[in-house]
Amino acid sequence: MDLVIRDADVVDGSGEPSYRADVAIQGGRIAAIVKEAAAAGCQRPTARRVFDAEGLVLSPGFIDMHAHSDLALLRDPDHSAKVAQGVTLEVIGQDGLSYAPVDDRTLAEVRRAITGWNGNGDDIDFTWRSVGEYLDRLDHGFDGEGIAVNAAYLIPQGTVRMLAVGWDDREATPQELDTMRQLVADGLREGAVGMSSGLTYTPGMYAKDAELTELCRVVAEHGGYYCPHHRSYGAGALEAYEEMVELTRNANCPLHLAHATMNFGVNEGKAPDLLALLDDALASGADISLDTYPYTPGCTTLVAMLPSWASEGGPEAILARLKDDGTAERIRHHMEVVGADGCHGVPIEWDTIEISGVSDPALASYVGRTVQRSADERGEAPWTTARRLLLDDSLGSTILQHVGHEENVQQIMRHRVHTGGSDGILQGDKPHPRAYGTFPQYLGRYVRELGVLSLEECVAHLTSRPAARLRLPDRGLVREGHRADLVLFDPATVAAGSTFETPRTLPAGIPHVLVDGRFAVEDGRRTDVLAGRAVRRTA
């Protein structure tokens, strides 16, 4: 064997009780599992290397069901933000906006639109245009050696609409709908695992349910799933969840609800209403799963808070509207009085909007302050401050939005179809700590400290359950023949190091991480192993 991990406390991802075992690895796969090997006195597996795991839990590698590492995987071979958490697979292409499929025009547009998520991409060689070419680029990674962790890709519906329709708020023509169907089908055939939407982001939000249903039918025909950031997480959140359940029921398409939160004051204490809706749908035969991050604040871009009519036409049109005093006043009224759809139908509270990152370093003084605080320091109205920042930073600013409820977070994470997703935006001087801390936060705070989940339950939420959604038959469990993507952690000390004050601090208590049977983290240090590849959809 290549490696034997001896005397590990195996939490195998099934949710069943842990057991003591030796686990042997050969050729990137688990070759043998010998339970209670030391006590039984049986012949123990041997290998070129024997690793003593006494006192450590061995589990499958964690699967981040909602990641924004689309360019980070190609920019940063270290990628410790995820590897150090025990993440061995990320699902990217989220929220309906990413970098494939594109043409030259839409590549430039999408790079501009999501600078706040992934940077402007000036340091990336965009050699691809199709989904397949992007996945091939991930396979090649750095000098042909691969990337830090494995990655699965969702076709971004907003980018697809950008290609076929543009940035107009209108229904697609029959020909444009056919083009979108073909783009989605091509991406799935090339290896995407499903389709995402960002239904509070332009231009994807301009799609009516009939259009989305047609695209979801294509997704279902090819064995994928639909992952919407739906139309509201605030006012009308329950109706927005119900809309997605009904839409995918009509399309006969599996549904995975992205960052399934119930935020803002209007939804305090309403997690049971969401869970009842899901339970009713599951009981009637619906195929539904969801992901959450174990924190209360959200994270997005400042421009995403604008009303959708102000975003029609794309980034240049937004900037032109912001420069016009009359139009800017209309935007302010919608945001502060009416409740813009970009802010989930809730009038914006500027003291909950904290600037977490800027594209222009000259604007760094805004970072770590709420818009309200920056406005107070300048002696001006908060919209004046926000408008100036949007213009000066060319829409590239990211925010933390402090609008969540701990009770809702805990109740949703207990649900039987729950999985873990960081929604981790790695850009900015002060990113959300979930980018560096989601998985140890689950294990440390919500398992050990609060007892919201048992260790075995939690590991199942982070491993086998997402692998089943992704239809990956050889991942997510410690089983003979499965991929040797594994994590060794100390259940007594595992904890997120990242905080809102120091968000880039790496976790504690996760000394070893293996990707494809090779140590990507060893003794708490990142190695030079680049064993990650694109994980393509299987039939």
Coordinates of C-alpha atoms in Angstrom, one line a residue:
M1 CA 0.0 0.0 0.0
D2 CA 1.0 3.6 -0.4
L3 CA -0.2 4.6 3.1
V4 CA -1.8 3.1 6.1
I5 CA -3.6 5.4 8.7
R6 CA -3.6 3.4 11.9
D7 CA -5.9 3.5 14.9
A8 CA -8.1 6.3 13.6
D9 CA -11.5 7.0 15.1
V10 CA -13.4 6.7 11.8
V11 CA -16.5 8.9 11.4
D12 CA -17.3 7.5 8.0
G13 CA -19.9 10.1 6.7
S14 CA -22.9 7.7 6.9
G15 CA -24.2 9.2 10.2
E16 CA -23.6 5.8 12.0
P17 CA -21.5 5.6 15.2
S18 CA -17.7 6.0 14.9
Y19 CA -15.4 3.0 15.0
R20 CA -11.7 2.4 15.4
A21 CA -9.8 1.2 12.3
D22 CA -6.8 1.0 10.2
V23 CA -7.4 2.5 6.7
A24 CA -5.1 1.6 3.8
I25 CA -4.7 3.8 0.7
Q26 CA -3.5 2.7 -2.7
G27 CA -3.5 4.7 -5.9
G28 CA -5.6 7.5 -4.6
R29 CA -8.4 5.2 -3.3
I30 CA -9.2 3.5 0.0
A31 CA -8.0 0.0 -0.5
A32 CA -8.8 -1.6 2.8
I33 CA -10.5 -0.9 6.2
V34 CA -9.6 -3.1 9.1
K35 CA -11.9 -2.3 12.1
E36 CA -10.5 -2.7 15.6
A37 CA -7.3 -4.0 14.1
A38 CA -5.1 -3.6 17.2
A39 CA -7.7 -5.1 19.6
A40 CA -8.4 -8.0 17.3
G41 CA -4.8 -9.1 17.0
C42 CA -5.3 -9.7 13.2
Q43 CA -2.8 -9.1 10.4
R44 CA -2.6 -5.3 10.0
P45 CA -2.2 -3.7 6.6
T46 CA 1.3 -2.5 5.8
A47 CA 2.5 0.2 3.5
R48 CA 5.5 2.3 2.4
R49 CA 4.3 4.8 5.0
V50 CA 2.4 4.1 8.2
F51 CA 0.7 7.1 9.9
D52 CA -0.4 6.9 13.6
A53 CA -3.8 8.7 14.0
E54 CA -4.2 8.1 17.7
G55 CA -6.6 10.6 19.1
L56 CA -7.7 11.9 15.7
V57 CA -11.0 11.5 13.9
L58 CA -10.7 10.3 10.3
S59 CA -13.6 11.5 8.1
P60 CA -14.3 12.0 4.4
G61 CA -13.1 15.3 3.0
F62 CA -15.6 18.1 3.4
I63 CA -17.6 19.2 0.3
D64 CA -18.3 23.0 0.1
M65 CA -21.7 23.1 -1.7
H66 CA -21.5 26.9 -2.3
A67 CA -18.1 28.3 -3.1
H68 CA -16.9 31.4 -5.0
S69 CA -13.4 30.1 -5.8
D70 CA -13.9 30.3 -9.6
L71 CA -10.8 32.3 -10.2
A72 CA -9.1 31.7 -6.8
L73 CA -8.4 28.1 -7.8
L74 CA -6.4 29.3 -10.8
R75 CA -4.8 32.3 -9.0
D76 CA -3.6 30.7 -5.7
P77 CA -2.0 27.2 -5.7
D78 CA -1.9 27.3 -1.9
H79 CA -5.6 28.0 -1.5
S80 CA -5.3 27.4 2.3
A81 CA -8.6 29.3 2.9
K82 CA -10.3 26.0 1.9
V83 CA -7.7 23.3 2.2
A84 CA -6.9 24.1 5.8
Q85 CA -10.6 23.6 6.7
G86 CA -10.6 20.1 5.3
V87 CA -12.4 21.0 2.2
T88 CA -11.5 18.6 -0.6
L89 CA -14.2 19.5 -3.1
E90 CA -15.9 22.9 -3.9
V91 CA -19.0 23.5 -6.0
I92 CA -18.4 26.7 -8.0
G93 CA -20.4 28.6 -10.7
Q94 CA -22.8 29.9 -8.1
D95 CA -25.6 32.5 -8.0
G96 CA -26.0 32.5 -11.8
L97 CA -22.8 34.4 -12.6
S98 CA -19.5 32.9 -13.6
Y99 CA -17.0 32.7 -16.4
A100 CA -18.4 29.9 -18.7
P101 CA -20.0 29.7 -21.2
V102 CA -19.0 33.1 -22.5
D103 CA -17.9 34.9 -25.7
D104 CA -15.5 37.9 -25.8
R105 CA -18.3 40.4 -25.1
T106 CA -19.9 38.6 -22.1
L107 CA -16.5 37.6 -20.6
A108 CA -15.7 41.3 -20.3
E109 CA -19.2 42.0 -18.9
V110 CA -19.2 39.2 -16.3
R111 CA -15.7 40.1 -15.2
R112 CA -16.9 43.6 -14.5
A113 CA -20.1 42.5 -12.9
I114 CA -18.6 40.2 -10.3
T115 CA -15.3 41.9 -9.6
G116 CA -16.4 42.1 -5.9
W117 CA -16.6 38.3 -5.8
N118 CA -13.5 37.2 -7.6
G119 CA -11.4 40.3 -8.4
N120 CA -11.2 41.7 -11.9
G121 CA -9.3 38.8 -13.3
D122 CA -6.4 40.8 -14.7
D123 CA -4.0 38.2 -13.3
I124 CA -5.9 35.3 -15.1
D125 CA -5.3 34.0 -18.6
F126 CA -8.8 33.5 -19.8
T127 CA -8.0 30.8 -22.4
W128 CA -11.5 29.3 -22.3
R129 CA -14.9 30.1 -23.5
S130 CA -17.0 27.0 -23.1
V131 CA -17.8 25.0 -19.9
G132 CA -15.7 22.1 -21.1
E133 CA -12.7 24.3 -21.7
Y134 CA -13.0 25.9 -18.3
L135 CA -13.1 22.4 -16.7
D136 CA -10.0 21.4 -18.8
R137 CA -8.3 24.6 -17.5
L138 CA -9.0 23.5 -13.9
D139 CA -7.6 20.0 -14.7
H140 CA -4.4 21.6 -16.0
G141 CA -4.2 23.9 -13.0
F142 CA -0.7 25.1 -12.4
D143 CA 1.8 23.8 -15.0
G144 CA -0.3 20.7 -15.5
E145 CA -0.1 19.6 -11.9
G146 CA -3.7 20.4 -11.0
I147 CA -5.4 22.6 -8.4
A148 CA -5.5 22.6 -4.6
V149 CA -8.9 20.9 -4.2
N150 CA -11.4 19.3 -6.5
A151 CA -14.1 21.4 -8.2
A152 CA -17.5 20.8 -9.6
Y153 CA -19.2 23.5 -11.8
L154 CA -22.8 24.8 -12.1
I155 CA -23.8 26.5 -15.4
P156 CA -24.6 30.1 -14.4
Q157 CA -28.1 31.0 -15.7
G158 CA -27.4 34.7 -15.6
T159 CA -24.3 34.3 -17.8
V160 CA -26.3 32.2 -20.2
R161 CA -29.0 34.9 -20.4
M162 CA -26.3 37.5 -20.9
L163 CA -25.1 35.5 -23.9
A164 CA -28.5 35.0 -25.5
V165 CA -30.6 38.0 -24.4
G166 CA -28.2 40.6 -23.0
W167 CA -28.9 42.8 -20.0
D168 CA -32.5 43.8 -20.9
D169 CA -35.4 43.3 -18.6
R170 CA -37.7 41.5 -21.0
E171 CA -38.9 38.0 -21.9
A172 CA -36.7 36.0 -24.1
T173 CA -37.9 35.4 -27.7
P174 CA -38.5 31.8 -28.7
Q175 CA -35.2 31.8 -30.6
E176 CA -33.3 33.2 -27.6
L177 CA -34.9 30.5 -25.3
D178 CA -33.7 27.8 -27.8
T179 CA -30.2 29.3 -27.6
M180 CA -30.3 29.2 -23.8
R181 CA -31.6 25.6 -23.8
Q182 CA -28.7 24.6 -26.1
L183 CA -26.1 26.4 -24.0
V184 CA -27.3 24.6 -20.8
A185 CA -27.4 21.3 -22.6
D186 CA -23.9 21.8 -24.0
G187 CA -22.5 22.7 -20.5
L188 CA -24.1 19.6 -18.9
R189 CA -22.7 17.3 -21.6
E190 CA -19.3 18.9 -21.1
G191 CA -19.4 18.0 -17.4
A192 CA -21.3 20.6 -15.3
V193 CA -23.3 19.1 -12.4
G194 CA -26.3 21.4 -12.8
M195 CA -27.4 25.0 -13.2
S196 CA -27.4 28.0 -10.7
S197 CA -29.4 31.2 -10.7
G198 CA -29.0 34.5 -8.9
L199 CA -32.6 35.8 -8.9
T200 CA -31.7 39.0 -7.1
Y201 CA -28.8 39.6 -9.5
T202 CA -29.0 41.0 -13.0
P203 CA -29.5 39.8 -15.7
G204 CA -30.6 36.4 -14.4
M205 CA -33.4 38.0 -12.2
Y206 CA -35.2 39.2 -15.4
A207 CA -36.1 35.6 -16.2
K208 CA -39.7 34.7 -15.6
D209 CA -40.7 31.3 -14.1
A210 CA -41.7 29.9 -17.5
E211 CA -38.2 30.6 -18.9
L212 CA -36.5 29.0 -15.8
T213 CA -38.8 26.0 -16.0
E214 CA -37.8 25.3 -19.6
L215 CA -34.1 25.5 -18.6
C216 CA -34.7 23.3 -15.6
R217 CA -36.3 20.7 -17.9
V218 CA -33.0 20.5 -19.8
V219 CA -31.1 20.2 -16.5
A220 CA -33.3 17.3 -15.4
E221 CA -32.9 15.5 -18.8
H222 CA -29.1 15.5 -18.3
G223 CA -29.2 14.3 -14.7
G224 CA -28.3 17.7 -13.1
Y225 CA -29.9 19.8 -10.4
Y226 CA -31.0 23.4 -10.0
C227 CA -29.4 25.6 -7.4
P228 CA -31.2 29.0 -7.2
H229 CA -30.3 32.0 -5.1
H230 CA -34.0 32.7 -5.1
R231 CA -35.9 36.0 -5.4
S232 CA -36.0 37.0 -1.8
Y233 CA -34.5 36.2 1.6
G234 CA -36.3 39.0 3.3
A235 CA -39.9 40.2 2.6
G236 CA -41.6 37.4 0.7
A237 CA -38.9 34.8 1.5
L238 CA -41.4 32.0 2.1
E239 CA -43.2 32.8 -1.1
A240 CA -39.8 32.8 -2.9
Y241 CA -38.9 29.4 -1.5
E242 CA -42.4 28.1 -2.5
E243 CA -41.9 29.5 -6.0
M244 CA -38.7 27.4 -6.5
V245 CA -40.3 24.3 -5.1
E246 CA -43.2 24.6 -7.5
L247 CA -41.0 25.5 -10.5
T248 CA -38.8 22.5 -10.1
R249 CA -41.8 20.3 -9.4
N250 CA -43.2 21.4 -12.8
A251 CA -39.8 20.7 -14.5
N252 CA -39.3 17.4 -12.6
C253 CA -35.9 18.7 -11.7
P254 CA -34.0 18.2 -8.4
L255 CA -33.7 21.3 -6.3
H256 CA -30.8 22.5 -4.1
L257 CA -31.6 25.7 -2.2
A258 CA -28.5 28.0 -2.0
H259 CA -27.6 29.5 1.4
A260 CA -31.1 28.7 2.7
T261 CA -31.5 31.4 5.3
M262 CA -34.4 33.4 6.8
N263 CA -33.0 36.9 7.3
F264 CA -34.1 40.4 8.2
G265 CA -36.5 41.4 11.0
V266 CA -39.6 40.2 9.1
N267 CA -38.3 36.6 9.3
E268 CA -37.2 36.3 12.9
G269 CA -38.4 33.0 14.3
K270 CA -39.7 31.8 11.0
A271 CA -37.4 28.9 10.3
P272 CA -40.1 26.4 11.3
D273 CA -42.3 27.8 8.5
L274 CA -39.6 27.2 5.9
L275 CA -39.0 23.7 7.2
A276 CA -42.7 22.8 7.2
L277 CA -42.8 23.9 3.5
L278 CA -39.9 21.7 2.7
D279 CA -41.2 18.7 4.7
D280 CA -44.5 18.9 2.8
A281 CA -42.7 19.0 -0.5
L282 CA -40.4 16.1 0.5
A283 CA -43.4 14.0 1.6
S284 CA -45.0 14.5 -1.8
G285 CA -41.9 13.1 -3.5
A286 CA -39.9 16.3 -4.3
D287 CA -36.1 15.9 -4.5
I288 CA -34.8 18.8 -2.4
S289 CA -31.6 19.6 -0.5
L290 CA -30.2 22.9 0.8
D291 CA -27.0 24.4 2.1
T292 CA -26.2 26.9 4.8
Y293 CA -23.2 28.6 6.5
P294 CA -23.0 28.7 10.3
Y295 CA -23.1 32.4 10.8
T296 CA -25.8 35.1 10.9
P297 CA -24.4 37.9 8.6
G298 CA -24.6 37.6 4.9
C299 CA -22.1 38.8 2.3
T300 CA -22.5 40.2 -1.2
T301 CA -21.6 43.3 -3.3
L302 CA -22.9 46.8 -2.5
V303 CA -24.2 47.1 -6.1
A304 CA -26.4 44.1 -5.5
M305 CA -28.5 46.2 -3.1
L306 CA -29.8 48.4 -5.9
P307 CA -33.3 48.0 -7.4
S308 CA -33.3 45.8 -10.5
W309 CA -34.5 48.6 -12.8
A310 CA -31.3 50.5 -11.8
S311 CA -29.2 47.6 -12.9
E312 CA -30.8 47.0 -16.3
G313 CA -28.2 47.2 -19.1
G314 CA -25.2 46.2 -17.1
P315 CA -22.4 47.9 -15.2
E316 CA -21.9 51.0 -17.5
A317 CA -25.7 51.7 -17.4
I318 CA -25.6 51.4 -13.6
L319 CA -22.8 53.9 -13.3
A320 CA -24.6 56.3 -15.7
R321 CA -27.7 56.2 -13.5
L322 CA -25.7 56.8 -10.4
K323 CA -24.1 59.8 -11.9
D324 CA -27.5 61.4 -12.7
D325 CA -28.8 63.2 -9.6
G326 CA -32.5 62.7 -10.5
T327 CA -32.1 59.0 -11.1
A328 CA -29.9 58.6 -8.1
E329 CA -32.6 60.1 -5.9
R330 CA -35.1 57.6 -7.3
I331 CA -32.7 54.8 -6.4
R332 CA -32.4 56.1 -2.9
H333 CA -36.2 56.3 -2.5
H334 CA -36.6 52.7 -3.6
M335 CA -33.8 51.5 -1.3
E336 CA -34.6 53.5 1.8
V337 CA -38.4 53.8 1.6
V338 CA -40.0 51.2 -0.7
G339 CA -37.6 48.3 -0.2
A340 CA -35.6 47.5 -3.3
D341 CA -35.7 43.9 -4.7
G342 CA -31.9 43.9 -4.6
C343 CA -32.3 44.2 -0.8
H344 CA -34.9 41.5 -0.7
G345 CA -37.9 43.9 -0.5
V346 CA -36.8 45.3 2.8
P347 CA -36.0 49.0 3.3
I348 CA -32.2 49.2 3.7
E349 CA -30.7 49.8 7.1
W350 CA -27.4 51.4 6.5
D351 CA -26.1 50.5 10.0
T352 CA -26.3 46.8 9.0
I353 CA -24.2 47.3 5.8
E354 CA -20.5 46.9 6.6
I355 CA -18.0 47.4 3.8
S356 CA -15.8 44.3 3.7
G357 CA -13.6 45.0 0.7
V358 CA -12.9 47.6 -2.1
S359 CA -11.3 47.2 -5.5
D360 CA -9.5 50.5 -5.3
P361 CA -6.9 50.5 -2.4
A362 CA -7.3 54.3 -2.1
L363 CA -10.8 53.6 -0.7
A364 CA -9.5 51.3 2.1
S365 CA -10.7 53.7 4.8
Y366 CA -14.3 52.5 4.2
V367 CA -13.4 48.9 5.0
G368 CA -14.6 47.6 8.4
R369 CA -17.1 50.4 8.8
T370 CA -20.8 50.5 8.2
V371 CA -22.1 52.9 5.6
Q372 CA -23.9 54.7 8.5
R373 CA -20.7 55.1 10.4
S374 CA -18.7 56.4 7.4
A375 CA -21.6 58.8 6.7
D376 CA -21.7 60.1 10.2
E377 CA -17.9 60.7 10.2
R378 CA -18.4 62.7 7.0
G379 CA -21.4 64.5 8.2
E380 CA -23.6 63.4 5.3
A381 CA -26.5 61.2 4.5
P382 CA -25.7 57.5 4.2
W383 CA -27.0 57.3 0.6
T384 CA -24.5 60.0 -0.3
T385 CA -21.7 57.9 1.1
A386 CA -22.9 54.7 -0.6
R387 CA -23.4 56.4 -3.9
R388 CA -19.9 57.9 -3.9
L389 CA -18.4 54.6 -3.0
L390 CA -20.2 52.8 -5.8
L391 CA -19.0 55.3 -8.3
D392 CA -15.4 55.7 -7.0
D393 CA -14.9 51.9 -6.7
S394 CA -16.6 51.2 -10.1
L395 CA -19.2 48.9 -8.4
G396 CA -16.4 46.6 -7.0
S397 CA -17.1 47.0 -3.2
T398 CA -18.2 44.0 -1.1
I399 CA -20.3 44.1 2.0
L400 CA -21.3 42.2 5.1
Q401 CA -25.0 42.5 5.8
H402 CA -25.8 42.0 9.5
V403 CA -29.4 40.8 9.2
G404 CA -29.5 37.2 10.4
H405 CA -31.0 35.3 13.3
E406 CA -29.1 32.6 15.3
E407 CA -32.3 30.6 16.1
N408 CA -33.1 30.3 12.4
V409 CA -29.5 29.3 11.6
Q410 CA -29.6 26.5 14.2
Q411 CA -33.0 25.1 13.3
I412 CA -32.3 25.0 9.5
M413 CA -28.9 23.2 10.0
R414 CA -30.7 20.4 11.9
H415 CA -32.8 19.4 8.9
R416 CA -32.3 16.1 7.3
V417 CA -31.6 17.5 3.8
H418 CA -29.1 20.1 5.0
T419 CA -25.6 20.4 3.7
G420 CA -22.7 22.8 4.4
G421 CA -21.8 25.6 2.1
S422 CA -19.4 28.5 2.9
D423 CA -20.6 31.0 0.3
G424 CA -17.1 32.2 0.8
I425 CA -16.0 35.3 -1.0
L426 CA -12.2 35.4 -0.8
Q427 CA -11.8 39.0 -2.1
G428 CA -11.5 42.1 0.0
D429 CA -9.5 43.3 3.0
K430 CA -12.1 42.1 5.5
P431 CA -13.9 39.1 4.0
H432 CA -16.7 37.3 5.8
P433 CA -15.0 34.8 8.2
R434 CA -17.1 32.0 6.7
A435 CA -14.7 31.9 3.8
Y436 CA -11.9 30.6 6.1
G437 CA -14.0 29.1 8.9
T438 CA -17.3 27.4 7.9
F439 CA -16.4 23.8 8.4
P440 CA -14.4 24.0 11.6
Q441 CA -17.2 26.3 12.9
Y442 CA -19.7 23.6 12.4
L443 CA -17.4 21.0 14.2
G444 CA -16.2 23.3 17.0
R445 CA -19.1 25.6 17.8
Y446 CA -22.2 23.7 16.7
V447 CA -21.1 20.1 17.6
R448 CA -18.7 20.4 20.5
E449 CA -19.8 23.6 22.2
L450 CA -23.5 23.8 21.5
G451 CA -24.5 20.2 20.7
V452 CA -26.8 21.3 17.9
L453 CA -25.6 18.3 15.9
S454 CA -23.8 15.1 16.9
L455 CA -20.4 14.6 15.4
E456 CA -21.6 11.8 13.2
E457 CA -24.6 13.8 12.0
C458 CA -22.5 16.8 11.3
V459 CA -19.9 14.9 9.3
A460 CA -22.7 13.3 7.2
H461 CA -24.1 16.8 6.5
L462 CA -20.7 17.9 5.2
T463 CA -19.7 14.7 3.2
S464 CA -22.1 12.0 2.1
R465 CA -25.1 14.2 1.8
P466 CA -23.5 16.6 -0.7
A467 CA -21.9 13.8 -2.5
A468 CA -25.3 12.2 -3.0
R469 CA -26.7 15.5 -4.4
L470 CA -23.7 15.7 -6.8
R471 CA -24.3 12.0 -7.8
L472 CA -20.7 11.1 -7.0
P473 CA -20.8 7.4 -6.1
D474 CA -17.2 7.2 -4.9
R475 CA -16.9 10.2 -2.7
G476 CA -18.4 11.3 0.7
L477 CA -17.9 8.1 2.6
V478 CA -14.9 6.2 4.1
R479 CA -15.5 3.0 2.1
E480 CA -13.3 0.6 0.3
G481 CA -13.0 1.7 -3.3
H482 CA -13.9 5.3 -2.6
R483 CA -11.6 8.3 -3.4
A484 CA -9.1 8.9 -0.6
D485 CA -10.1 12.5 0.0
L486 CA -9.9 12.5 3.8
V487 CA -9.6 14.7 6.8
L488 CA -7.9 14.0 10.2
F489 CA -9.0 16.4 12.9
D490 CA -9.0 16.6 16.7
P491 CA -12.6 16.8 17.9
A492 CA -11.5 18.4 21.2
T493 CA -9.7 21.3 19.6
V494 CA -11.1 21.8 16.1
A495 CA -12.3 25.4 15.8
A496 CA -12.5 28.3 13.3
G497 CA -9.7 30.7 13.7
S498 CA -11.3 33.3 11.5
T499 CA -13.3 36.1 13.2
F500 CA -15.0 39.3 11.9
E501 CA -11.9 41.1 13.2
T502 CA -9.3 38.7 11.8
P503 CA -11.1 36.9 9.0
R504 CA -8.1 35.3 7.3
T505 CA -6.9 33.3 10.3
L506 CA -6.7 29.6 9.6
P507 CA -8.5 27.0 11.8
A508 CA -7.2 25.0 14.6
G509 CA -7.4 21.2 15.2
I510 CA -7.2 20.1 11.5
P511 CA -3.6 18.9 11.2
H512 CA -4.0 16.6 8.2
V513 CA -5.9 16.8 4.9
L514 CA -5.5 14.3 2.0
V515 CA -6.6 15.0 -1.6
D516 CA -6.5 11.9 -3.8
G517 CA -4.6 10.0 -1.1
R518 CA -1.8 12.6 -0.9
F519 CA -1.2 15.0 2.0
A520 CA -2.3 18.5 1.0
V521 CA -2.0 19.5 4.7
E522 CA 0.5 17.7 6.9
D523 CA 1.1 18.6 10.6
G524 CA -0.9 21.7 10.1
R525 CA 1.2 23.0 7.2
R526 CA 0.2 23.3 3.5
T527 CA 2.3 21.0 1.3
D528 CA 3.0 21.6 -2.4
V529 CA 0.5 18.9 -3.4
L530 CA -1.9 19.9 -6.2
A531 CA -4.0 16.8 -6.6
G532 CA -7.4 18.5 -7.3
R533 CA -9.2 18.2 -10.6
A534 CA -12.5 19.2 -12.2
V535 CA -15.2 16.7 -11.1
R536 CA -17.5 16.2 -14.0
R537 CA -21.2 15.1 -13.9
T538 CA -21.8 11.4 -14.1
A539 CA -25.0 9.8 -15.6

